[in-house]
CSV table of C-alpha atoms and ligand atoms in Angstrom, one decimal:
chain,number,residue,atom,x,y,z
A,859,MET,CA,49.2,-57.8,77.9
A,860,SER,CA,50.7,-55.2,80.4
A,861,ASN,CA,48.4,-53.5,82.9
A,862,PRO,CA,47.3,-49.9,81.8
A,863,SER,CA,49.4,-47.4,83.4
A,864,LEU,CA,48.7,-44.0,84.9
A,865,LEU,CA,50.7,-41.1,86.2
A,866,ILE,CA,49.2,-39.3,89.2
A,867,LEU,CA,50.4,-35.7,89.8
A,868,PRO,CA,48.5,-34.7,93.0
A,869,GLY,CA,50.0,-31.2,93.1
A,870,ASP,CA,49.4,-28.5,95.7
A,871,GLY,CA,46.9,-27.8,98.2
A,872,ILE,CA,43.8,-29.9,98.4
A,873,GLY,CA,45.3,-31.7,95.2
A,874,PRO,CA,46.9,-34.5,97.4
A,875,GLU,CA,44.1,-34.8,99.7
A,876,VAL,CA,41.3,-35.3,96.6
A,877,MET,CA,43.8,-37.6,95.0
A,878,ALA,CA,44.4,-39.8,98.0
A,879,GLU,CA,40.4,-40.8,97.8
A,880,VAL,CA,40.7,-41.7,93.9
A,881,ARG,CA,43.8,-44.0,95.1
A,882,ARG,CA,41.6,-45.6,97.3
A,883,VAL,CA,39.2,-46.2,94.3
A,884,ILE,CA,42.1,-47.5,92.3
A,885,ASP,CA,42.7,-50.1,94.9
A,886,TRP,CA,39.2,-51.1,94.9
A,887,LEU,CA,39.0,-51.8,91.2
A,888,GLY,CA,42.0,-54.1,91.9
A,889,ALA,CA,40.8,-55.7,94.5
A,890,LYS,CA,37.3,-56.1,93.7
A,891,ARG,CA,37.1,-56.0,90.1
A,892,GLY,CA,40.5,-57.6,88.9
A,893,ILE,CA,41.4,-54.0,87.1
A,894,VAL,CA,44.8,-53.5,87.7
A,895,PHE,CA,46.6,-50.2,86.8
A,896,ASP,CA,50.5,-49.4,86.8
A,897,VAL,CA,50.4,-46.1,89.1
A,898,SER,CA,53.5,-44.0,89.2
A,899,GLU,CA,53.5,-40.8,90.9
A,900,GLY,CA,55.1,-37.5,90.7
A,901,LEU,CA,55.2,-33.7,91.4
A,902,VAL,CA,53.7,-30.8,89.5
A,903,GLY,CA,53.3,-27.0,90.6
A,904,GLY,CA,54.6,-25.4,93.3
A,905,CYS,CA,55.8,-28.7,95.3
A,906,ALA,CA,57.8,-29.4,92.1
A,907,TYR,CA,59.4,-26.0,92.2
A,908,ASP,CA,60.1,-26.2,95.6
A,909,LYS,CA,62.2,-29.8,95.0
A,910,TYR,CA,63.5,-29.0,91.8
A,911,GLY,CA,63.3,-25.2,90.9
A,912,THR,CA,60.8,-25.8,88.2
A,913,PRO,CA,57.1,-26.4,88.2
A,914,LEU,CA,57.6,-29.6,86.0
A,915,HIS,CA,60.8,-31.6,85.6
A,916,ASP,CA,61.8,-32.9,82.5
A,917,ASP,CA,61.7,-36.5,83.8
A,918,THR,CA,58.1,-36.1,84.9
A,919,MET,CA,57.2,-34.8,81.4
A,920,ALA,CA,58.9,-37.5,79.9
A,921,GLN,CA,56.8,-39.9,82.0
A,922,ALA,CA,53.6,-38.4,81.0
A,923,GLN,CA,54.5,-38.7,77.5
A,924,ALA,CA,54.9,-42.6,78.2
A,925,VAL,CA,51.9,-43.4,80.2
A,926,ASP,CA,48.3,-44.3,79.0
A,927,ALA,CA,46.8,-41.2,81.0
A,928,VAL,CA,47.7,-38.6,83.5
A,929,LEU,CA,45.6,-37.7,86.5
A,930,LEU,CA,46.3,-34.2,88.0
A,931,GLY,CA,44.9,-32.7,91.2
A,932,ALA,CA,45.5,-29.0,91.5
A,933,VAL,CA,48.4,-26.7,91.4
A,934,GLY,CA,49.1,-23.0,93.0
A,935,GLY,CA,49.0,-21.3,96.3
A,936,PRO,CA,49.6,-18.2,97.7
A,937,GLN,CA,53.3,-18.7,98.8
A,938,TYR,CA,54.0,-19.0,94.9
A,939,ASP,CA,52.3,-15.9,93.7
A,940,ASN,CA,55.4,-13.8,93.9
A,941,LEU,CA,57.3,-16.3,91.9
A,942,ASP,CA,58.7,-15.3,88.2
A,943,PHE,CA,56.1,-15.9,85.3
A,944,SER,CA,58.3,-18.8,83.9
A,945,VAL,CA,58.3,-21.0,86.9
A,946,LYS,CA,54.8,-20.2,88.5
A,947,PRO,CA,53.0,-23.6,89.4
A,948,GLU,CA,50.6,-23.0,86.6
A,949,ARG,CA,53.3,-23.2,84.0
A,950,GLY,CA,53.7,-27.1,84.9
A,951,LEU,CA,50.2,-27.7,83.7
A,952,LEU,CA,50.3,-25.5,80.7
A,953,ARG,CA,53.7,-27.6,79.7
A,954,LEU,CA,51.9,-30.6,80.2
A,955,ARG,CA,48.9,-29.6,77.9
A,956,LYS,CA,51.3,-27.9,75.1
A,957,GLU,CA,53.8,-30.9,74.8
A,958,MET,CA,51.0,-33.4,75.0
A,959,ASP,CA,49.2,-31.3,72.3
A,960,LEU,CA,46.0,-31.9,74.3
A,961,PHE,CA,43.7,-30.3,71.6
A,962,ALA,CA,40.1,-31.3,73.2
A,963,ASN,CA,39.1,-30.1,76.4
A,964,LEU,CA,36.0,-32.0,77.5
A,965,ARG,CA,33.9,-30.4,80.3
A,966,PRO,CA,30.8,-32.2,81.3
A,967,ALA,CA,27.9,-30.3,83.2
A,968,GLN,CA,26.1,-33.0,84.9
A,969,CYS,CA,23.1,-32.0,87.4
A,970,PHE,CA,22.7,-34.4,90.0
A,971,ASP,CA,19.0,-34.5,91.3
A,972,ALA,CA,20.0,-34.6,94.8
A,973,LEU,CA,22.0,-31.1,94.0
A,974,ALA,CA,19.5,-29.5,91.7
A,975,ASP,CA,18.7,-27.0,94.3
A,976,PHE,CA,22.3,-25.6,94.3
A,977,SER,CA,21.9,-24.3,91.0
A,978,SER,CA,21.1,-20.5,90.5
A,979,LEU,CA,18.4,-21.6,88.0
A,980,LYS,CA,15.1,-23.3,88.6
A,981,LYS,CA,15.3,-26.7,89.6
A,982,ASP,CA,13.3,-28.2,86.5
A,983,VAL,CA,15.5,-26.2,84.2
A,984,VAL,CA,18.7,-28.2,85.7
A,985,ALA,CA,17.5,-31.5,87.1
A,986,GLY,CA,18.8,-34.1,85.2
A,987,LEU,CA,21.1,-31.9,83.0
A,988,ASP,CA,23.7,-34.0,81.4
A,989,ILE,CA,25.6,-32.0,78.6
A,990,MET,CA,29.4,-32.1,77.2
A,991,ILE,CA,31.1,-29.0,75.9
A,992,VAL,CA,34.0,-30.0,73.9
A,993,ARG,CA,36.6,-26.7,73.6
A,994,GLU,CA,39.3,-26.5,71.3
A,995,LEU,CA,42.4,-25.9,73.6
A,996,THR,CA,45.6,-25.5,71.7
A,997,SER,CA,45.0,-22.7,69.2
A,998,GLY,CA,42.8,-19.6,68.6
A,999,VAL,CA,43.0,-16.0,70.1
A,1000,TYR,CA,44.9,-17.4,73.2
A,1001,PHE,CA,47.9,-18.4,70.9
A,1002,GLY,CA,47.5,-16.5,67.5
A,1003,GLU,CA,50.2,-14.2,66.3
A,1004,PRO,CA,50.5,-11.0,66.0
A,1005,ARG,CA,49.8,-10.4,69.7
A,1006,GLY,CA,51.0,-7.9,72.2
A,1007,ILE,CA,50.6,-4.3,73.2
A,1008,PHE,CA,52.2,-1.9,70.8
A,1009,THR,CA,52.5,1.8,70.1
A,1010,GLU,CA,51.0,3.6,67.2
A,1011,GLY,CA,51.0,7.2,66.9
A,1012,ASN,CA,50.6,8.4,70.4
A,1013,GLU,CA,48.7,5.7,72.3
A,1014,ARG,CA,49.2,1.9,72.9
A,1015,VAL,CA,47.2,-0.8,71.0
A,1016,GLY,CA,46.5,-4.3,72.5
A,1017,ILE,CA,46.2,-7.0,69.9
A,1018,ASN,CA,45.3,-10.7,69.9
A,1019,THR,CA,44.6,-12.8,66.7
A,1020,GLN,CA,42.2,-15.4,66.3
A,1021,ARG,CA,43.5,-17.9,64.0
A,1022,TYR,CA,42.3,-21.4,63.1
A,1023,THR,CA,43.4,-23.6,60.5
A,1024,GLU,CA,41.3,-26.2,58.9
A,1025,SER,CA,43.4,-29.3,60.3
A,1026,GLU,CA,43.0,-27.7,63.8
A,1027,ILE,CA,39.1,-27.2,63.1
A,1028,ALA,CA,39.0,-30.9,61.7
A,1029,ARG,CA,40.6,-32.6,64.6
A,1030,VAL,CA,38.3,-31.1,67.4
A,1031,ALA,CA,35.4,-31.5,65.4
A,1032,ARG,CA,36.2,-35.2,65.0
A,1033,ALA,CA,36.6,-35.8,68.8
A,1034,ALA,CA,33.1,-33.9,69.4
A,1035,LEU,CA,31.6,-35.9,66.7
A,1036,GLU,CA,33.0,-39.3,67.9
A,1037,LEU,CA,31.7,-38.3,71.6
A,1038,ALA,CA,28.1,-37.7,70.0
A,1039,ARG,CA,28.2,-40.7,68.3
A,1040,LYS,CA,29.0,-42.5,71.8
A,1041,ARG,CA,26.0,-40.4,73.4
A,1042,SER,CA,22.8,-39.2,71.8
A,1043,LYS,CA,24.1,-38.7,68.5
A,1044,LYS,CA,23.5,-34.9,68.8
A,1045,LEU,CA,25.9,-32.0,68.3
A,1046,CYS,CA,25.7,-28.3,68.2
A,1047,SER,CA,28.7,-26.4,67.1
A,1048,MET,CA,29.1,-22.8,68.2
A,1049,GLU,CA,30.8,-19.8,66.6
A,1050,LYS,CA,30.5,-16.3,65.4
A,1051,ALA,CA,30.3,-16.9,61.5
A,1052,ASN,CA,27.9,-13.8,61.4
A,1053,VAL,CA,31.0,-11.3,62.2
A,1054,MET,CA,34.1,-13.6,62.0
A,1055,GLU,CA,35.7,-15.2,59.0
A,1056,SER,CA,37.3,-17.9,61.5
A,1057,GLY,CA,33.8,-18.6,62.4
A,1058,VAL,CA,32.9,-19.0,58.8
A,1059,LEU,CA,35.8,-21.5,58.2
A,1060,TRP,CA,34.8,-23.3,61.5
A,1061,ARG,CA,31.1,-23.8,60.4
A,1062,ASP,CA,32.3,-24.9,56.9
A,1063,VAL,CA,34.6,-27.5,58.2
A,1064,VAL,CA,32.5,-28.9,60.7
A,1065,SER,CA,29.5,-29.1,58.3
A,1066,LYS,CA,31.9,-30.7,55.8
A,1067,ILE,CA,33.3,-33.5,58.0
A,1068,ALA,CA,30.0,-34.4,59.5
A,1069,ALA,CA,28.4,-34.6,56.5
A,1070,GLU,CA,31.1,-36.7,55.1
A,1071,GLU,CA,32.1,-38.8,58.0
A,1072,TYR,CA,29.2,-38.8,60.4
A,1073,PRO,CA,26.0,-38.8,58.6
A,1074,ASP,CA,24.2,-40.4,61.5
A,1075,ILE,CA,25.0,-37.6,63.8
A,1076,ALA,CA,22.5,-34.7,63.7
A,1077,VAL,CA,24.5,-31.2,63.7
A,1078,SER,CA,23.3,-28.0,64.4
A,1079,HIS,CA,25.1,-24.4,64.4
A,1080,MET,CA,24.7,-21.7,66.8
A,1081,TYR,CA,26.1,-18.4,67.2
A,1082,ALA,CA,27.9,-18.4,70.4
A,1083,ASP,CA,26.2,-15.5,72.1
A,1084,ASN,CA,22.9,-17.3,71.4
A,1085,GLY,CA,24.4,-20.3,72.6
A,1086,ALA,CA,25.2,-18.6,76.1
A,1087,MET,CA,21.7,-17.4,76.3
A,1088,GLN,CA,20.2,-20.9,75.4
A,1089,LEU,CA,22.5,-22.2,78.0
A,1090,VAL,CA,20.9,-20.5,80.9
A,1091,ARG,CA,17.3,-20.5,79.3
A,1092,ALA,CA,17.1,-24.2,78.3
A,1093,PRO,CA,20.4,-25.9,78.8
A,1094,LYS,CA,18.7,-29.6,78.4
A,1095,GLN,CA,18.3,-28.8,74.5
A,1096,PHE,CA,21.9,-29.4,74.1
A,1097,ASP,CA,23.9,-32.7,74.6
A,1098,VAL,CA,27.5,-32.3,72.8
A,1099,ILE,CA,28.7,-28.8,72.1
A,1100,VAL,CA,31.9,-28.0,70.3
A,1101,THR,CA,33.3,-24.7,70.2
A,1102,ASP,CA,36.6,-22.8,70.0
A,1103,ASN,CA,39.2,-22.0,72.6
A,1104,LEU,CA,37.9,-18.6,73.7
A,1105,PHE,CA,34.1,-19.2,73.3
A,1106,GLY,CA,34.8,-22.4,74.9
A,1107,ASP,CA,36.3,-21.1,78.0
A,1108,ILE,CA,33.5,-18.7,78.9
A,1109,LEU,CA,30.5,-21.3,77.8
A,1110,SER,CA,31.9,-24.1,80.0
A,1111,ASP,CA,32.3,-22.2,82.9
A,1112,CYS,CA,28.6,-20.9,82.2
A,1113,ALA,CA,27.5,-24.5,81.9
A,1114,ALA,CA,29.5,-25.6,84.8
A,1115,MET,CA,27.9,-23.4,87.2
A,1116,LEU,CA,24.5,-24.7,86.2
A,1117,THR,CA,25.1,-27.4,88.1
A,1118,GLY,CA,26.3,-26.0,91.5
A,1119,SER,CA,29.6,-26.6,93.4
A,1120,LEU,CA,33.2,-26.2,92.0
A,1121,GLY,CA,34.0,-29.4,94.2
A,1122,MET,CA,31.8,-31.5,91.7
A,1123,LEU,CA,33.4,-30.7,88.1
A,1124,PRO,CA,35.6,-33.0,86.3
A,1125,SER,CA,37.5,-32.6,83.0
A,1126,ALA,CA,39.2,-34.2,80.6
A,1127,SER,CA,41.9,-33.0,77.8
A,1128,LEU,CA,42.4,-35.2,75.0
A,1129,GLY,CA,45.0,-35.0,72.1
A,1130,ALA,CA,45.8,-37.5,69.2
A,1131,PRO,CA,45.5,-41.2,69.4
A,1132,MET,CA,49.1,-43.0,70.5
A,1133,LYS,CA,50.6,-46.3,69.1
A,1134,ASN,CA,48.3,-48.4,71.2
A,1135,GLY,CA,45.0,-46.5,69.8
A,1136,ARG,CA,44.5,-44.5,73.3
A,1137,PRO,CA,44.6,-40.8,72.9
A,1138,LYS,CA,47.0,-38.8,75.1
A,1139,ALA,CA,44.9,-37.9,77.9
A,1140,LEU,CA,45.1,-35.8,81.1
A,1141,TYR,CA,42.4,-35.7,83.5
A,1142,GLU,CA,42.0,-33.1,86.3
A,1143,PRO,CA,39.0,-31.6,88.6
A,1144,VAL,CA,37.9,-28.2,87.4
A,1145,HIS,CA,39.0,-26.6,90.6
A,1146,GLY,CA,41.9,-25.2,92.0
A,1147,SER,CA,44.4,-25.9,95.0
A,1148,ALA,CA,41.7,-24.2,97.4
A,1149,PRO,CA,44.2,-22.9,100.0
A,1150,ASP,CA,41.6,-21.8,101.9
A,1151,ILE,CA,40.6,-25.1,103.0
A,1152,ALA,CA,43.9,-27.2,102.3
A,1153,GLY,CA,45.1,-29.6,105.0
A,1154,GLN,CA,41.7,-29.5,106.9
A,1155,GLY,CA,40.0,-32.2,105.4
A,1156,LYS,CA,37.2,-30.2,104.1
A,1157,ALA,CA,37.9,-30.6,100.6
A,1158,ASN,CA,35.2,-32.6,98.2
A,1159,PRO,CA,37.0,-35.3,96.3
A,1160,ILE,CA,34.1,-35.8,93.9
A,1161,ALA,CA,35.4,-33.8,91.0
A,1162,CYS,CA,38.6,-35.8,91.2
A,1163,ILE,CA,36.8,-39.0,91.6
A,1164,LEU,CA,34.7,-38.2,88.4
A,1165,SER,CA,37.6,-37.1,86.6
A,1166,PHE,CA,39.1,-40.6,86.9
A,1167,ALA,CA,35.7,-42.0,86.0
A,1168,MET,CA,36.3,-40.3,82.7
A,1169,ALA,CA,39.7,-41.9,82.3
A,1170,LEU,CA,37.9,-45.2,82.7
A,1171,ARG,CA,35.5,-44.3,79.8
A,1172,TYR,CA,37.9,-42.5,77.3
A,1173,SER,CA,41.1,-43.8,77.9
A,1174,PHE,CA,40.5,-47.5,79.0
A,1175,ASP,CA,37.3,-48.3,77.4
A,1176,LEU,CA,35.8,-49.2,80.7
A,1177,GLY,CA,32.5,-47.5,80.3
A,1178,ALA,CA,30.7,-49.9,82.6
A,1179,GLU,CA,33.2,-49.3,85.4
A,1180,ALA,CA,32.8,-45.5,84.8
A,1181,ASP,CA,28.9,-46.0,85.0
A,1182,ARG,CA,29.5,-48.0,88.3
A,1183,LEU,CA,31.6,-45.2,89.7
A,1184,GLU,CA,29.2,-42.3,88.8
A,1185,LYS,CA,26.1,-44.0,89.9
A,1186,ALA,CA,28.0,-44.6,93.3
A,1187,VAL,CA,28.5,-40.9,93.6
A,1188,GLU,CA,24.8,-40.4,92.6
A,1189,LYS,CA,23.7,-42.6,95.4
A,1190,VAL,CA,26.0,-40.9,98.0
A,1191,LEU,CA,24.4,-37.7,97.1
A,1192,ALA,CA,20.9,-39.1,97.3
A,1193,ASP,CA,21.7,-40.3,100.8
A,1194,GLY,CA,22.4,-36.9,102.0
A,1195,VAL,CA,26.2,-37.2,102.3
A,1196,ARG,CA,27.8,-34.0,102.3
A,1197,THR,CA,31.2,-32.2,102.5
A,1198,ALA,CA,31.0,-28.7,103.7
A,1199,ASP,CA,30.7,-27.2,100.0
A,1200,LEU,CA,27.6,-29.2,99.3
A,1201,MET,CA,25.8,-28.4,102.5
A,1202,GLY,CA,22.7,-26.6,101.7
A,1203,PRO,CA,19.8,-25.6,103.7
A,1204,GLU,CA,18.1,-28.9,103.8
A,1205,GLY,CA,21.4,-30.2,105.9
A,1206,GLY,CA,22.6,-33.8,105.4
A,1207,VAL,CA,25.1,-35.9,106.8
A,1208,PRO,CA,28.4,-33.7,107.1
A,1209,VAL,CA,31.6,-35.8,106.2
A,1210,SER,CA,35.2,-34.9,105.6
A,1211,THR,CA,37.1,-35.6,102.6
A,1212,THR,CA,37.9,-39.1,103.7
A,1213,GLY,CA,34.4,-39.6,104.6
A,1214,MET,CA,33.1,-38.8,101.2
A,1215,GLY,CA,35.7,-41.4,100.1
A,1216,ASP,CA,34.4,-44.1,102.5
A,1217,ALA,CA,30.9,-43.3,101.4
A,1218,VAL,CA,31.9,-43.8,97.9
A,1219,LEU,CA,33.6,-47.0,98.3
A,1220,ALA,CA,30.6,-48.4,100.4
A,1221,ALA,CA,28.3,-47.5,97.5
A,1222,LEU,CA,31.0,-49.1,95.0
A,1223,ASP,CA,30.6,-52.3,97.4
A,1224,ALA,CA,27.1,-52.4,97.3
A,1225,SER,CA,26.9,-52.4,93.5
A,1226,LEU,CA,28.5,-55.8,93.2
B,778,LIG,P1,39.7,-22.6,93.8
B,778,LIG,O1,39.1,-23.6,92.8
B,778,LIG,O2,40.9,-23.3,94.5
B,778,LIG,O3,39.0,-22.3,95.2
B,778,LIG,C1,37.6,-21.4,94.8
B,778,LIG,C2,36.6,-21.6,95.7
B,778,LIG,O4,36.2,-22.9,95.8
B,778,LIG,C3,37.6,-21.6,97.4
B,778,LIG,O5,36.8,-21.3,98.3
B,778,LIG,C4,37.6,-23.2,97.7
B,778,LIG,O6,37.7,-23.5,98.9
B,778,LIG,C5,36.5,-23.8,97.0
B,778,LIG,N1,36.8,-25.1,96.4
B,778,LIG,C6,37.3,-25.5,95.2
B,778,LIG,N2,37.6,-26.7,95.2
B,778,LIG,C7,37.0,-27.3,96.4
B,778,LIG,C8,36.6,-28.7,96.8
B,778,LIG,N3,37.3,-29.6,95.9
B,778,LIG,N4,35.8,-28.8,97.6
B,778,LIG,C9,35.5,-27.9,98.4
B,778,LIG,N5,35.5,-26.6,98.0
B,778,LIG,C10,36.3,-26.3,97.0
B,778,LIG,O7,40.2,-21.4,93.0
B,778,LIG,P2,41.1,-19.9,93.6
B,778,LIG,O8,41.0,-19.7,95.1
B,778,LIG,O9,40.8,-18.9,92.6
B,778,LIG,O10,42.6,-20.5,93.3
B,778,LIG,C11,43.6,-21.1,94.2
B,778,LIG,C12,44.9,-21.3,93.6
B,778,LIG,O11,44.5,-22.5,92.7
B,778,LIG,C13,45.6,-20.3,93.1
B,778,LIG,O12,46.9,-20.5,93.1
B,778,LIG,C14,45.0,-20.7,91.4
B,778,LIG,O13,45.9,-20.2,90.6
B,778,LIG,C15,45.3,-22.2,91.5
B,778,LIG,N6,44.1,-22.7,90.4
B,778,LIG,C16,44.6,-24.0,90.0
B,778,LIG,C17,43.9,-24.6,88.8
B,778,LIG,C18,44.4,-25.9,88.6
B,778,LIG,O14,45.3,-26.5,88.9
B,778,LIG,N7,43.7,-26.4,87.6
B,778,LIG,C19,42.6,-23.9,88.6
B,778,LIG,C20,42.2,-22.8,89.1
B,778,LIG,C21,43.1,-22.2,90.0
C-alpha cells in the first residue's frame, strides 16, 4: 500500500514559519512511529502570484485534487493589498475551497486549562471547554443569487439571497451527525426558523435525517441568536453545533474567542469522500499571515500543529496519534512554555516559534 499523501502550501508571512514546525512533527511521526507521509509542497497566495502571476497555479490546484489532504499556512500581506481583486492572495484559498467543494468547515473551540485566564469570560465558564462548530461553507447567503447593488427608483438597493437546497443541508447535517457520533453523541442545530423559510427547511431536513439515520444522536434545535447568547453564557452545554454559512461565520468566531489567542485555533474544511473513502480535505490555522510579526520567529505554531492533528484524525483515521499530539501541546502549555502571544501576567518560559516546536517534540518523545 502506498503512503498517505499530503500537499503542503505554507503561503505567505508567518505561514512558512509555522509550517516548518509541522514538518518537524511529520518527520517525528515517520522516525518514531513508522507513519510515513508522501509530502509535496507548493505555492499559494502572494508568493504564488510573485512567481506565476496567479495566487494558485493550475498545476497546484490539480495536485490538491490528487492528494489525500492539503495543509495550508496562511496567505496575504500588505504588499498585495492593491492587486486586482481577481489575483489577490485570498483568491487562491477561495479557489481551493470552491474546486474541492469543501462544504463542511470544522472549527473546534477548545480551552486548554493552562490558558483559561486568557479568555474574556470567567475561568470556570471556559476551563475544559471542548466544542466543535460545523459551518456550511459553500452555499447560503454568501453565494445565493440574485445579489448585487441595484437602483430602484431614485435610490440604490443592496441584495443578497439566502438559498439552501435540501441536499446542501443534508450533506452538512450528515457530516455533523457523523462527528457527533465520534464525540458525545449530541448535536445542536442552529438557524432562525422563526423568521426565515430557509431556516424552516434547515430544521426540517436536519430533523428528518437525524431521526431516520442517526437515532443514537440526541439532536436539539436553537435559534441562532439564542445560540450566540448561550455560547457566551454557558458554552459547555454544547458539544457539536451545525449551522449555515452566515451564522456559522459569526458563531465560530465568537466560540473561538472564548479560548483566548488566535495562535491556538485550528480548522478543517471537508468535502465529499474520494474513491479511497477519505474526504476531500483542507486543514489550516484560523489566523492570517500576521505581517506584523513575520520573519521574527515570534509566531505561535500551535494552531498549525493542531490543524495537522485534525488531519491525522479526520483524513487518516489516526485518532490515537492525534490525541498524542494534542496531549503534547497540552503538556507544553501546562509547563508554562509560551510564545509571545500567550504570555500573560503570570509569566512563563518565553520561546520562539522553533522553541515551541522543540518543546512539542520533546513532549512527543516523552509520550513514548
Ligand atoms: P492575522 O490573523 O494575520 O493577525 C491578527 C493579529 O494576530 C496580529 O497581531 C498577529 O500578529 C496575531 N497573530 C496571528 N496569528 C498569530 C500566531 N500564529 N502567533 C502569534 N500571533 C499571531 O490577521 P490580519 O492582521 O487581519 O491579516 C493579515 C493578513 O492575513 C491579511 O493580508 C489578511 O488578508 C490575511 N488573512 C489570511 C487568512 C488566511 O490565510 N486564512 C486569514 C485571515 C487573514
